[in-house]
Coordinates of C-alpha atoms in Angstrom, one line a residue:
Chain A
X231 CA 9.3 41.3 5.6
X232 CA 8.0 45.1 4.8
X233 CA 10.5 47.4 5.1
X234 CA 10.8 51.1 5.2
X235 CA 13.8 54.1 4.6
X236 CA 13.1 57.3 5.8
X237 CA 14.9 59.0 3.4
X238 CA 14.6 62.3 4.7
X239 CA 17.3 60.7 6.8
X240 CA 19.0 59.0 4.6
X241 CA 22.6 60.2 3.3
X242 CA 23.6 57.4 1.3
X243 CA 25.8 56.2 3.1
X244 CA 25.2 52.9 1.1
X245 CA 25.9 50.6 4.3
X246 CA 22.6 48.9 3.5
X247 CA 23.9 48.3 0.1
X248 CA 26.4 46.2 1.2
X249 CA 24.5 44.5 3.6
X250 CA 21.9 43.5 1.3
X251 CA 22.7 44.3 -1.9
X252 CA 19.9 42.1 -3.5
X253 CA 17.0 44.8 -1.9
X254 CA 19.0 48.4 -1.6
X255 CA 20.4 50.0 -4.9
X256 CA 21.5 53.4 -5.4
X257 CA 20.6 55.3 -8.6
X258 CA 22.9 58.4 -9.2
X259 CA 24.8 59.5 -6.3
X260 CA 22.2 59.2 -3.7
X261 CA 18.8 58.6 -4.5
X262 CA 18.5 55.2 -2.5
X263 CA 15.5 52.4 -3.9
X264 CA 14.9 49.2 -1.7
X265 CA 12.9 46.2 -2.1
X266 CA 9.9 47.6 0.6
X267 CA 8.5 43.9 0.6
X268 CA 11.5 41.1 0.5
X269 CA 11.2 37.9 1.8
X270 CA 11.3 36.0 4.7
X271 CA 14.7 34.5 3.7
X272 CA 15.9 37.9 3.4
X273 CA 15.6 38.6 7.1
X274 CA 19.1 38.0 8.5
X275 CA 20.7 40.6 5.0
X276 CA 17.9 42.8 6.1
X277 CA 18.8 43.2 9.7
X278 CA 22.2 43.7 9.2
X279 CA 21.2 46.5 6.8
X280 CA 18.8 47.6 9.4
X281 CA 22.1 47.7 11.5
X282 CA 24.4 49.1 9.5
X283 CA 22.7 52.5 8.7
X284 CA 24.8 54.9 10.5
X285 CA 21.3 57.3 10.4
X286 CA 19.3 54.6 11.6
X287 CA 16.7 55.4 8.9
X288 CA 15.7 52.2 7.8
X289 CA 12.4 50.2 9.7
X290 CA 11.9 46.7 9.0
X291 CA 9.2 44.2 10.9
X292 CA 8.1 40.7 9.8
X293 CA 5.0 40.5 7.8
X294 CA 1.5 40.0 9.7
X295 CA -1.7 39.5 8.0
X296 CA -4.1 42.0 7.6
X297 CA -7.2 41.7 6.1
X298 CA -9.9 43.8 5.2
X299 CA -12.1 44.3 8.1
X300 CA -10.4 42.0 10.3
X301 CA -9.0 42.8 13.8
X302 CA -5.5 42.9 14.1
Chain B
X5 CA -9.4 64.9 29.8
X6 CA -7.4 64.0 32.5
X7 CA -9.0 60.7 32.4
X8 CA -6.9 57.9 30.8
X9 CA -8.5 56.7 27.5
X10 CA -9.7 53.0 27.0
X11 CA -10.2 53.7 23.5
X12 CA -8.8 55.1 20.7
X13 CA -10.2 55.5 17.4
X14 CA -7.7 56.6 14.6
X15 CA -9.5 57.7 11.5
X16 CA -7.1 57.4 8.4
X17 CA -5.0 54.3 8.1
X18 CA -2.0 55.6 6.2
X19 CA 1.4 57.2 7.5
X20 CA 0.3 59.4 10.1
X21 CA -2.3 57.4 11.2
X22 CA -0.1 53.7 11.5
X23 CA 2.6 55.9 13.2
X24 CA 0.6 57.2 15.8
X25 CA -0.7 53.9 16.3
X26 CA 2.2 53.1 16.7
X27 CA 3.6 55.7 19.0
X28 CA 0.5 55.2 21.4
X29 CA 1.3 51.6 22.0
X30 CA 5.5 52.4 23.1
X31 CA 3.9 55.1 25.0
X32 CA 2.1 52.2 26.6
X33 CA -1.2 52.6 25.7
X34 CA -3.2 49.2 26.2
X35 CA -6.6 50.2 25.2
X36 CA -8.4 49.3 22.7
X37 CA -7.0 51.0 19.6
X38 CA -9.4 50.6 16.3
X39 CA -7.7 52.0 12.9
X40 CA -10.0 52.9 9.9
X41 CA -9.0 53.3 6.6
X42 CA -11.5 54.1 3.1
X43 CA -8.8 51.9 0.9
X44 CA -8.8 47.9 1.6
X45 CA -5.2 47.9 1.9
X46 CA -3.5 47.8 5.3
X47 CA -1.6 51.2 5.7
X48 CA 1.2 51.2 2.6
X49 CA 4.3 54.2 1.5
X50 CA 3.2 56.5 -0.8
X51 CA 6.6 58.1 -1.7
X52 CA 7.8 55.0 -4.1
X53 CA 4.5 55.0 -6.0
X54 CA 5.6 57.5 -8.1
X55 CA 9.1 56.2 -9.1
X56 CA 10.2 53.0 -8.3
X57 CA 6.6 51.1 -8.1
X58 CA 5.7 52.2 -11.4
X59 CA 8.9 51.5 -12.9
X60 CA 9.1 47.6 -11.9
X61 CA 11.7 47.8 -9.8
X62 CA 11.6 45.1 -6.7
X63 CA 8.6 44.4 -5.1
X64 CA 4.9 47.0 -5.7
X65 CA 3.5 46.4 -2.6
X66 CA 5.0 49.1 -0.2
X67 CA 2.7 47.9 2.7
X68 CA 4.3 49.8 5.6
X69 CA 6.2 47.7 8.2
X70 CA 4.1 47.1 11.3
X71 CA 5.1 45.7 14.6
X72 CA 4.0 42.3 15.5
X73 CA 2.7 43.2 19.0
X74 CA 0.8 46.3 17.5
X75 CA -2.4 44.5 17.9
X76 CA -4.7 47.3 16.1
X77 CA -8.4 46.5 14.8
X78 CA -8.2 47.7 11.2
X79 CA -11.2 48.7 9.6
X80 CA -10.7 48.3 6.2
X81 CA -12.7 49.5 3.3
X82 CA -15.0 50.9 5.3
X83 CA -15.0 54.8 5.7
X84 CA -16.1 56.7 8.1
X85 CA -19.0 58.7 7.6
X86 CA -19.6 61.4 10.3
X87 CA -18.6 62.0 13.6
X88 CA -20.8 62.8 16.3
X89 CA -18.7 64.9 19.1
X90 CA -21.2 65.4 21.9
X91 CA -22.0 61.4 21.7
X92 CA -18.1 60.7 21.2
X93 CA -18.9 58.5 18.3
X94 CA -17.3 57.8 14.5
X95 CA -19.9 56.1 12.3
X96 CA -18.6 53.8 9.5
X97 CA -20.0 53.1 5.9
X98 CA -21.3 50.0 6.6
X99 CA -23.0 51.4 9.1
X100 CA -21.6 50.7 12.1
X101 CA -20.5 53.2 15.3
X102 CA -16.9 53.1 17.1
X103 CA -17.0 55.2 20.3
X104 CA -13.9 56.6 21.4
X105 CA -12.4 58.6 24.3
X106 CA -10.0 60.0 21.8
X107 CA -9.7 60.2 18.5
X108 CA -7.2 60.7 15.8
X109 CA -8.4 62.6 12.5
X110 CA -5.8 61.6 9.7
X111 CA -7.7 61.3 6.6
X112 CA -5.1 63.3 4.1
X113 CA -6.0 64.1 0.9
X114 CA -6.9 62.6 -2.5
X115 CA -5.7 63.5 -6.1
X116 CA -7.8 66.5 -7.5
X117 CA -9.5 65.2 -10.2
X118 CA -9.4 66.2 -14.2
X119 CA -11.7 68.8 -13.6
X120 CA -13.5 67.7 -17.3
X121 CA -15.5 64.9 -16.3
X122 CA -15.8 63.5 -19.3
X123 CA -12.2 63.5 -20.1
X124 CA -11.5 62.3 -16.5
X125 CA -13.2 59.4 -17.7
X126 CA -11.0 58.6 -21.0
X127 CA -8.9 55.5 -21.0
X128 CA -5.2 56.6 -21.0
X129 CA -6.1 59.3 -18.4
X130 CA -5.4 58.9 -15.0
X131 CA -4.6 60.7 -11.5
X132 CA -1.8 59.2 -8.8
X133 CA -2.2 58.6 -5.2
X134 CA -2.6 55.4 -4.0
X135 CA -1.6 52.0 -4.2
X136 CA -4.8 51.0 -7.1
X137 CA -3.6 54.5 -9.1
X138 CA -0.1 53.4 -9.4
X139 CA -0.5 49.8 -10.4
X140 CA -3.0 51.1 -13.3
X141 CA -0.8 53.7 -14.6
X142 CA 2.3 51.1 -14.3
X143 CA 0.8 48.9 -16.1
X144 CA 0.1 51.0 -19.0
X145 CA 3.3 52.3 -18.5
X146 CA 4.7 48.7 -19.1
X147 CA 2.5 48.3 -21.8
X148 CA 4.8 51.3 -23.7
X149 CA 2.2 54.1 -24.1
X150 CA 3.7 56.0 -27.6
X151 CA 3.7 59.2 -25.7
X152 CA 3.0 60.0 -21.9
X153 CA 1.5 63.6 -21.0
X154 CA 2.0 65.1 -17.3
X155 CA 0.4 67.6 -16.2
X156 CA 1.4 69.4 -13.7
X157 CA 4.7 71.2 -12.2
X158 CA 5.5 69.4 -8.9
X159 CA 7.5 67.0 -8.0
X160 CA 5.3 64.0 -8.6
X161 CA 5.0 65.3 -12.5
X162 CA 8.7 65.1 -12.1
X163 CA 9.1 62.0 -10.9
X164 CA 6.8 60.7 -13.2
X165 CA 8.2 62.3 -15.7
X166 CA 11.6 60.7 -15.0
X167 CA 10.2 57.3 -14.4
X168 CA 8.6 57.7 -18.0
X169 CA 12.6 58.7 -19.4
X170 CA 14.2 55.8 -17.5
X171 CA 11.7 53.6 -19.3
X172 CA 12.0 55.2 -22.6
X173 CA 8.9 56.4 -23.0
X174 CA 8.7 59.3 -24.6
X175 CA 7.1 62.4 -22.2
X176 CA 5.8 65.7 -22.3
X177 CA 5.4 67.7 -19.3
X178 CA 3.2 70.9 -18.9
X179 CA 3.6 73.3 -16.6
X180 CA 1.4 76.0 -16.1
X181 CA 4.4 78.5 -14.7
X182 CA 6.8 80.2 -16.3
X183 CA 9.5 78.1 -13.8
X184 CA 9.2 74.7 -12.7
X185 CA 8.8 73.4 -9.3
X186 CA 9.7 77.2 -7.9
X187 CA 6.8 77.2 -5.2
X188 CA 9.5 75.1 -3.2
X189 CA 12.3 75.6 -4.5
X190 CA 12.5 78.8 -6.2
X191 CA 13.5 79.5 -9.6
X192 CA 17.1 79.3 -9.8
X193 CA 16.5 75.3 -8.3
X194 CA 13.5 75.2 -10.2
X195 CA 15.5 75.9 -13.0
X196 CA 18.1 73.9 -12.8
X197 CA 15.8 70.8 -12.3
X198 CA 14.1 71.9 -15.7
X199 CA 17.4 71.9 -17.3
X200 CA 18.3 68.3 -16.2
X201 CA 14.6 67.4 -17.4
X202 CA 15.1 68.6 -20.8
X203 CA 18.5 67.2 -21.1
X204 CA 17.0 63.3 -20.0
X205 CA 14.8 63.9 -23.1
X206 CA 11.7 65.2 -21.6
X207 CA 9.3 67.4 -23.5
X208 CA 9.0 70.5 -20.7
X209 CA 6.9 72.6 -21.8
X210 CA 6.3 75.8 -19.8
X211 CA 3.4 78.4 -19.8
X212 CA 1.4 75.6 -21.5
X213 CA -2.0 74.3 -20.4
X214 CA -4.3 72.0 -21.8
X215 CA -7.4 73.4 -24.2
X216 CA -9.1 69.8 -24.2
X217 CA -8.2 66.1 -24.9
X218 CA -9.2 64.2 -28.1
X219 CA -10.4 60.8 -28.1
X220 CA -11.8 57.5 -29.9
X221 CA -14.1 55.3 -28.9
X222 CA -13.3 56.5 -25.3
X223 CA -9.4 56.2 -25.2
X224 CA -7.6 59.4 -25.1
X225 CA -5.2 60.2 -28.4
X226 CA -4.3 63.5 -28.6
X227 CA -4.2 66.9 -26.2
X228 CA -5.1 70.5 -27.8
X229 CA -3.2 73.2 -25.9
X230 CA -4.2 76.8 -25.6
X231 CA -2.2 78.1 -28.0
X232 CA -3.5 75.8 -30.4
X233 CA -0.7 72.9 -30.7
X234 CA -1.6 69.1 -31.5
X235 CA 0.0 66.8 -29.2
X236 CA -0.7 63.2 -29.6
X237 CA -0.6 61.1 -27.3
X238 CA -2.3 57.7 -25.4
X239 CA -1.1 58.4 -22.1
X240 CA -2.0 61.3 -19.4
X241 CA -1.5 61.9 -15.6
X242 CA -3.0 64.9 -14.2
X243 CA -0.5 66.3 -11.0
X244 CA -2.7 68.9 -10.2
X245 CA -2.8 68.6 -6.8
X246 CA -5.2 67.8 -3.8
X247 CA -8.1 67.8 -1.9
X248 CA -8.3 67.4 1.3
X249 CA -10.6 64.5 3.1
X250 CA -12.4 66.4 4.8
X251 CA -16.2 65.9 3.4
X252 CA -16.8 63.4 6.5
X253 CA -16.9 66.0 8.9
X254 CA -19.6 68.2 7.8
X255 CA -22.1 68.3 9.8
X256 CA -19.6 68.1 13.0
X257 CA -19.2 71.5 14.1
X258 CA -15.5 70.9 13.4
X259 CA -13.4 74.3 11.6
X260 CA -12.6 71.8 8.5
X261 CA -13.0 73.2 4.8
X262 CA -11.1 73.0 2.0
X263 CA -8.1 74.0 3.2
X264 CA -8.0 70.9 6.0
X265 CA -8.9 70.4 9.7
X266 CA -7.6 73.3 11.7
X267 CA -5.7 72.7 14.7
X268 CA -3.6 74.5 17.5
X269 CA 0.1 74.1 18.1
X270 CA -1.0 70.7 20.1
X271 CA -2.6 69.0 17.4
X272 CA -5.8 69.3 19.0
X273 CA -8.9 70.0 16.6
X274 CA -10.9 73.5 16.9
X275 CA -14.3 73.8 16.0
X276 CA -15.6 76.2 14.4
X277 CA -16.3 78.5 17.3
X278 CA -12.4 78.7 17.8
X279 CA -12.6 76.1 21.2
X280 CA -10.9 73.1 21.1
X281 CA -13.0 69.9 20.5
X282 CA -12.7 67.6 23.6
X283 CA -10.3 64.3 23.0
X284 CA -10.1 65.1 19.3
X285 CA -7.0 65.5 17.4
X286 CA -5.3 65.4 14.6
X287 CA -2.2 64.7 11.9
X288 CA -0.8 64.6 8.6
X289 CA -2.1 66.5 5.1
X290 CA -5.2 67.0 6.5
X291 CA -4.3 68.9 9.5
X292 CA -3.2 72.8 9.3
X293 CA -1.9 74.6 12.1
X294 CA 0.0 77.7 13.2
X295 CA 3.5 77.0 11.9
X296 CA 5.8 78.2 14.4
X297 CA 8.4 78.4 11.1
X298 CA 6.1 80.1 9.2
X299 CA 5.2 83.1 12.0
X300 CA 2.5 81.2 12.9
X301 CA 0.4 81.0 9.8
X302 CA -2.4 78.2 9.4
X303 CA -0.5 76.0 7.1
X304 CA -0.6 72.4 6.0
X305 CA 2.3 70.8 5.3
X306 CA 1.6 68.0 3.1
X307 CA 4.9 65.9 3.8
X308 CA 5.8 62.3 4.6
X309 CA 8.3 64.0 7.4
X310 CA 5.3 66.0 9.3
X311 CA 3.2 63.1 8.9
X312 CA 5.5 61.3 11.1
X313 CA 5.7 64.2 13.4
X314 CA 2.6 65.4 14.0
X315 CA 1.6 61.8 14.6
X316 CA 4.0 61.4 16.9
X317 CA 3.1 64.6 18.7
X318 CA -0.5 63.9 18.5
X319 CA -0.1 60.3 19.9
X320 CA 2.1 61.4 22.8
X321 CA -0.5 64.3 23.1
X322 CA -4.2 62.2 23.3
X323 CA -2.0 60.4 26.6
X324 CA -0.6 63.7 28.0
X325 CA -3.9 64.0 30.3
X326 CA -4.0 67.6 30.8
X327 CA -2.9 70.5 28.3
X328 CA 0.1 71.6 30.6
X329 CA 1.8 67.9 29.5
X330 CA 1.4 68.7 25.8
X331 CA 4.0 69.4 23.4
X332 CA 4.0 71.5 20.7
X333 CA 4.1 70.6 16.6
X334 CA 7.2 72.4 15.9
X335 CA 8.4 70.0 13.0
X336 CA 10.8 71.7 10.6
X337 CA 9.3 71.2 7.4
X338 CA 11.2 68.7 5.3
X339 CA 11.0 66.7 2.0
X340 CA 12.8 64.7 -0.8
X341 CA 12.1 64.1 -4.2
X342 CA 14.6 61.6 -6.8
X343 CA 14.0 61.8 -10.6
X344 CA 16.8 62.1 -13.1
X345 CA 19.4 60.5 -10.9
X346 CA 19.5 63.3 -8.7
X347 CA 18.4 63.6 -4.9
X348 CA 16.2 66.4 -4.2
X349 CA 16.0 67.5 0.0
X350 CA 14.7 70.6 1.5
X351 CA 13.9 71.7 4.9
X352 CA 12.4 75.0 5.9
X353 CA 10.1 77.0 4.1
X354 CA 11.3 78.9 0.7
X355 CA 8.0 80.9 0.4
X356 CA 9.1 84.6 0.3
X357 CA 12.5 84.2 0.2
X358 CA 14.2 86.6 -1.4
X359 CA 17.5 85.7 -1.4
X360 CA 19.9 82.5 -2.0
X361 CA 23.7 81.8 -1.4
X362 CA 24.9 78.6 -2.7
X363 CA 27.0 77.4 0.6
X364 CA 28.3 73.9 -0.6
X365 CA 29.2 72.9 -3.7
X366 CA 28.2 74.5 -7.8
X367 CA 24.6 74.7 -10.0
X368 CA 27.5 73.9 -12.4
X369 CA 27.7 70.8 -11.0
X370 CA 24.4 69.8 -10.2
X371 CA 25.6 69.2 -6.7
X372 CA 24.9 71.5 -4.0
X373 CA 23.4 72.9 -0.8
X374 CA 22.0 76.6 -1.1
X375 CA 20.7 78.5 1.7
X376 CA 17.7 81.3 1.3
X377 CA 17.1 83.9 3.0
X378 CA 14.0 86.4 3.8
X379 CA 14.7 89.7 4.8
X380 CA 18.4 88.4 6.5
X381 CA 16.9 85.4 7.9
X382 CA 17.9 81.7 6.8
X383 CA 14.6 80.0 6.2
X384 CA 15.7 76.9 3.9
X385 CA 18.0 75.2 3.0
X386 CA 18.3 72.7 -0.1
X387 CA 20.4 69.9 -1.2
X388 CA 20.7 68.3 -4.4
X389 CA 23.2 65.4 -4.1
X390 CA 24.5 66.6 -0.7
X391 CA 22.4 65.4 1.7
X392 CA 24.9 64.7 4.4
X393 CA 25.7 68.2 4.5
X394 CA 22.0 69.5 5.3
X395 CA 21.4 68.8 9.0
X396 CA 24.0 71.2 9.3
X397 CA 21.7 73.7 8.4
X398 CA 18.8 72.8 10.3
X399 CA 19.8 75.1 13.4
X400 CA 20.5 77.6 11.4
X401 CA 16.9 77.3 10.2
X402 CA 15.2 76.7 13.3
X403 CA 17.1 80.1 14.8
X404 CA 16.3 81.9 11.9
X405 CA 20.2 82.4 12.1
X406 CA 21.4 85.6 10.0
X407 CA 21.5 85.2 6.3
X408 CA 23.5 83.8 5.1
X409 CA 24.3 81.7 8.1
X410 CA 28.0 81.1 7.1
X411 CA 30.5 84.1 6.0
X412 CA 34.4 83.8 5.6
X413 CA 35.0 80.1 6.8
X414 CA 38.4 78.5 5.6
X415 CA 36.7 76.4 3.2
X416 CA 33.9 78.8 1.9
X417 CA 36.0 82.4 1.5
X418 CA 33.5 84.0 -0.8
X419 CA 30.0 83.1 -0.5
X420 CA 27.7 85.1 -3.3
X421 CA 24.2 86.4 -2.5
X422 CA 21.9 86.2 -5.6
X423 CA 18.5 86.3 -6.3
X424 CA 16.4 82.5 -5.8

């Protein structure tokens, strides 16, 4: 999985926290971290978090390979 | 250009280049849509590089998510060159030629360099902007450099700068103002910010600059300030800013210097005659523009947020057919930093403000929103450990409501004007 917060949006609200604690974390009050690359078995904790954010801030889509110079 | 486009070439495979790539495809472009990036690595986040990637936490590799049905041809590696605008044409590295009916410019910046070559060079001395600079300066950082140097007063020095406390590395940080991090946030948040620093063990050091570096047998050991002082030290990142990517275009007849691509309110590029150049636009740090929120000045706004935007914009834009479709760029500057524990956010603009009433919350207690004003105008607002109370604001800033833009509520009685 990659995954992404837009944490412009994000108010800690911590809801992804408790969806997937293992790849959110707060440090201080607010300032959220997250794992930007869990996964595959992380998917279904990583979609409820993607769920669960009351801002909607969070993007998460299933790895595809890129390599240099190569289409797609 | 009322003529639909069967191909788009985006030059610039980061953030604002992967996001308009992706806003032309749910626009429901199906054309042939080519991405081209100078870096090997597929489009990756920027903002963790300076905190969490270089501190070990979870995975390093912040390769941004992409939809599976995206189907882009990235050109990786391979930058381009020059572009030709009368032939429609981008030429790439390795020599080859993408024709486009439009084309995306989103080439952003680079770290400026050291500007002493030689010490550039040292071993211990590095610059951070991509994905190869922060795995090299994280692993020295895990390698526990005996004493890290920052230069630099912005936020990444910052962030570094806590990243180097939370691993308990000792840190110096110079910074060439009198007041940290004031360009953006003023001095009073500046300030404060300075404070925390100090009090997480970091060495600020203010009105300081470097003299030059000391080395042996090529590896940095020690920095000579101006006024003289001995610092010693293995370690050293230079946040002094960036330069823009524009070197590509010479040649082009584009108006790009120094100071970035320059665009008009549609994120369509000019040349240098002032016209706009046919099917070209463009997005992100590179790109300045008349700022609506900045009475119109040619700004860049070197933000993750108005990468987004403007990308967005653009995308929607290169589809629009005809310049009576177009929308405007009227993103309301925004940005967050972390370090120390505490959550930086701003939106607006603080540049000339002259006033600042703290709305929410205390600078006692490190948690607060604070409104500033220019000339009875609300132009910013920030939040440190509020966020959820700043969107609240954003009207306010977009109106250029009266300063400041809440008097006498139930919960707020007395709101004090001070200086920023």
């Amino acid at each position: 999985m990659k995954v992404v917060v837009d944490l412009n949006r994000c108010q800690a609200y911590a809801q992804c926290i408790y969806a997937a604690p293992d790849h959110f974390a707060l440090h201080g009050k607010e300032a959220l971290v997250y794992d930007p690359s869990p996964g595959e078995a992380a998917r279904g904790a990583i979609e409820r978090a993607v769920h669960a954010c009351p801002v909607r801030a969070i993007t998460a889509y299933p790895d595809t390979d890129t390599k240099v110079g190569e289409t797609r | 250009m009322t003529v639909r486009p069967e191909r788009i070439v985006v030059v610039g495979a980061s953030l604002a280049g992967l996001t308009a790539a992706h806003a032309l495809r749910e626009r429901g472009f199906a054309g042939a849509l080519t991405l081209v990036g100078d870096e090997p690595h597929a489009p990756y986040d920027r903002p963790p590089l300076s905190k969490q990637v270089l501190r070990g936490l979870f995975s390093t590799d912040t390769t941004l998510p992409r939809h599976p049905d995206l189907a882009a041809d990235f050109r990786l590696g391979t930058p381009a060159t020059r572009l030709d605008l009368d032939a429609r044409r981008v030429e790439l590295g390795d020599g080859s030629r993408l024709p486009y009916d439009r084309l995306l410019i989103a080439t952003g910046t680079r770290a400026r360099p050291w500007p002493d070559r030689e010490e550039a060079a040292l071993a211990g001395v590095f610059t951070l902007r991509g994905r190869d600079d922060a795995q090299r300066l994280g692993a020295q950082l895990q390698a526990k450099p005996r004493r890290v140097v920052l230069v630099g007063g912005g936020f990444i020095g910052f962030e570094v700068a806590s990243t180097c406390r939370d691993l308990d590395i000792p840190v110096t940080l110079l910074v060439r103002d009198a007041v940290p991090l004031a360009a953006a946030l003023g001095p009073r948040l500046g300030g404060l910010i300075g404070e925390v620093a100090r009090e997480k063990g970091v060495d600020l050091r203010l009105g300081a600059e470097i003299e030059r570096m000391e080395a042996e047998a090529g590896r940095l050991t020690a920095v000579v300030l101006k006024d003289g002082e001995r610092i010693e030290a293995d370690c050293l990142v230079a946040a002094i800013g960036t330069l823009r990517n524009v070197e590509w275009l010479d040649g082009s007849e584009l108006d790009a210097d120094a100071k970035g691509l320059r665009c008009d309110g549609y994120c369509r590029a000019l040349r240098a005659d002032g016209g706009v150049a046919e099917g070209v636009f463009a997005a992100g740090d590179v790109a300045r523009w008349p700022n609506p929120h900045d009475d119109g000045a040619l700004v860049a706004v070197e933000h993750w947020g108005n990468a987004r935007a403007q990308a967005a914009i653009a995308a929607a834009n290169m589809l629009a057919g005809d310049a009576s479709a177009m929308r405007r760029h009227d993103h309301l500057p925004d940005f967050w930093s972390q370090q120390f524990g505490l959550t930086i956010k701003l939106v607006g603009l603080t540049e000339g403000a002259d006033a600042l009433a703290v709305v929410h919350g205390s600078l006692e207690e490190r948690r607060l929103v604070a409104a500033f004003g220019k000339a009875g105008r609300t132009v910013a607002a920030a939040a440190i450990d509020s966020a959820r109370w700043l969107p609240a604001y954003k009207a306010a800033i977009r109106e250029r409501a009266p300063f400041p833009p809440i008097e006498g509520a139930v919960d707020q009685p007395r709101i004090r004007v001070q200086e920023p």
